[in-house]
Amino acid sequence: MDWNRVEGNWKQIKGKVKEQWGKLTDDDLDQINGKREQLEGKIQERYGYAKDQARKDIDDWYSNQRFH
């Protein structure tokens, strides 16, 4: 998985992230700034997910995106 594309295009992609995880705030998205570990942590925090569940959700979401 090439997460660099997400980091490099975060401004365009963060809307898609917010569609998927609506509990993330704009401030959360600004703090995440495309960093996968930050996204995992915020999903865990907002949704009460375990780290493995957050990672799986991100993997599933990423694999369904057209930008990679």
PDB file of C-alpha atoms in Angstrom:
ATOM      1  CA  MET A   1       0.000   0.000   0.000  1.00  0.00           C
ATOM      2  CA  ASP A   2       1.428   3.337  -1.032  1.00  0.00           C
ATOM      3  CA  TRP A   3       0.182   5.726   1.624  1.00  0.00           C
ATOM      4  CA  ASN A   4       2.434   8.497   0.239  1.00  0.00           C
ATOM      5  CA  ARG A   5      -0.281   9.371  -2.264  1.00  0.00           C
ATOM      6  CA  VAL A   6      -2.684  10.050   0.571  1.00  0.00           C
ATOM      7  CA  GLU A   7      -0.155  12.241   2.364  1.00  0.00           C
ATOM      8  CA  GLY A   8       0.745  14.130  -0.800  1.00  0.00           C
ATOM      9  CA  ASN A   9      -2.874  14.833  -1.721  1.00  0.00           C
ATOM     10  CA  TRP A  10      -4.330  15.233   1.760  1.00  0.00           C
ATOM     11  CA  LYS A  11      -6.198  18.452   0.995  1.00  0.00           C
ATOM     12  CA  GLN A  12      -8.140  16.718  -1.773  1.00  0.00           C
ATOM     13  CA  ILE A  13      -8.534  13.397   0.033  1.00  0.00           C
ATOM     14  CA  LYS A  14      -9.599  14.586   3.475  1.00  0.00           C
ATOM     15  CA  GLY A  15     -13.156  15.146   2.226  1.00  0.00           C
ATOM     16  CA  LYS A  16     -13.338  11.448   1.349  1.00  0.00           C
ATOM     17  CA  VAL A  17     -11.944  10.597   4.765  1.00  0.00           C
ATOM     18  CA  LYS A  18     -14.627  12.723   6.417  1.00  0.00           C
ATOM     19  CA  GLU A  19     -17.327  10.992   4.344  1.00  0.00           C
ATOM     20  CA  GLN A  20     -16.108   7.641   5.657  1.00  0.00           C
ATOM     21  CA  TRP A  21     -15.502   8.706   9.259  1.00  0.00           C
ATOM     22  CA  GLY A  22     -17.942  11.518   9.939  1.00  0.00           C
ATOM     23  CA  LYS A  23     -17.067  11.757  13.614  1.00  0.00           C
ATOM     24  CA  LEU A  24     -13.680  13.208  12.690  1.00  0.00           C
ATOM     25  CA  THR A  25     -13.681  16.978  12.996  1.00  0.00           C
ATOM     26  CA  ASP A  26     -12.004  19.455  10.675  1.00  0.00           C
ATOM     27  CA  ASP A  27      -9.451  20.035  13.437  1.00  0.00           C
ATOM     28  CA  ASP A  28      -8.811  16.284  13.582  1.00  0.00           C
ATOM     29  CA  LEU A  29      -8.244  16.219   9.832  1.00  0.00           C
ATOM     30  CA  ASP A  30      -5.853  19.165  10.058  1.00  0.00           C
ATOM     31  CA  GLN A  31      -3.902  17.425  12.831  1.00  0.00           C
ATOM     32  CA  ILE A  32      -3.791  14.120  10.934  1.00  0.00           C
ATOM     33  CA  ASN A  33      -2.380  15.906   7.875  1.00  0.00           C
ATOM     34  CA  GLY A  34      -2.272  12.683   5.871  1.00  0.00           C
ATOM     35  CA  LYS A  35      -0.330  10.662   8.433  1.00  0.00           C
ATOM     36  CA  ARG A  36      -1.698   7.152   8.671  1.00  0.00           C
ATOM     37  CA  GLU A  37      -0.754   6.621  12.331  1.00  0.00           C
ATOM     38  CA  GLN A  38      -2.526   9.852  13.247  1.00  0.00           C
ATOM     39  CA  LEU A  39      -5.619   8.741  11.330  1.00  0.00           C
ATOM     40  CA  GLU A  40      -5.608   5.379  13.117  1.00  0.00           C
ATOM     41  CA  GLY A  41      -5.323   7.118  16.485  1.00  0.00           C
ATOM     42  CA  LYS A  42      -8.156   9.552  15.792  1.00  0.00           C
ATOM     43  CA  ILE A  43     -10.445   6.761  14.557  1.00  0.00           C
ATOM     44  CA  GLN A  44      -9.688   4.799  17.715  1.00  0.00           C
ATOM     45  CA  GLU A  45     -10.404   7.862  19.835  1.00  0.00           C
ATOM     46  CA  ARG A  46     -13.644   8.941  18.115  1.00  0.00           C
ATOM     47  CA  TYR A  47     -15.128   5.487  17.486  1.00  0.00           C
ATOM     48  CA  GLY A  48     -13.730   3.505  20.413  1.00  0.00           C
ATOM     49  CA  TYR A  49     -12.070   1.022  18.061  1.00  0.00           C
ATOM     50  CA  ALA A  50      -9.111  -1.171  18.907  1.00  0.00           C
ATOM     51  CA  LYS A  51      -5.958  -0.441  16.926  1.00  0.00           C
ATOM     52  CA  ASP A  52      -6.431  -3.548  14.751  1.00  0.00           C
ATOM     53  CA  GLN A  53      -9.996  -2.545  13.871  1.00  0.00           C
ATOM     54  CA  ALA A  54      -8.955   0.995  12.952  1.00  0.00           C
ATOM     55  CA  ARG A  55      -6.131  -0.369  10.786  1.00  0.00           C
ATOM     56  CA  LYS A  56      -8.486  -2.804   9.026  1.00  0.00           C
ATOM     57  CA  ASP A  57     -11.059  -0.070   8.381  1.00  0.00           C
ATOM     58  CA  ILE A  58      -8.388   2.158   6.852  1.00  0.00           C
ATOM     59  CA  ASP A  59      -7.069  -0.711   4.709  1.00  0.00           C
ATOM     60  CA  ASP A  60     -10.581  -1.513   3.484  1.00  0.00           C
ATOM     61  CA  TRP A  61     -11.320   2.142   2.745  1.00  0.00           C
ATOM     62  CA  TYR A  62      -8.004   2.660   0.967  1.00  0.00           C
ATOM     63  CA  SER A  63      -8.409  -0.422  -1.219  1.00  0.00           C
ATOM     64  CA  ASN A  64     -11.759   0.908  -2.452  1.00  0.00           C
ATOM     65  CA  GLN A  65     -10.416   4.326  -3.472  1.00  0.00           C
ATOM     66  CA  ARG A  66      -9.685   5.225  -7.070  1.00  0.00           C
ATOM     67  CA  PHE A  67      -6.659   7.402  -6.386  1.00  0.00           C
ATOM     68  CA  HIS A  68      -4.153   4.598  -5.756  1.00  0.00           C
TER      69      HIS A  68
END
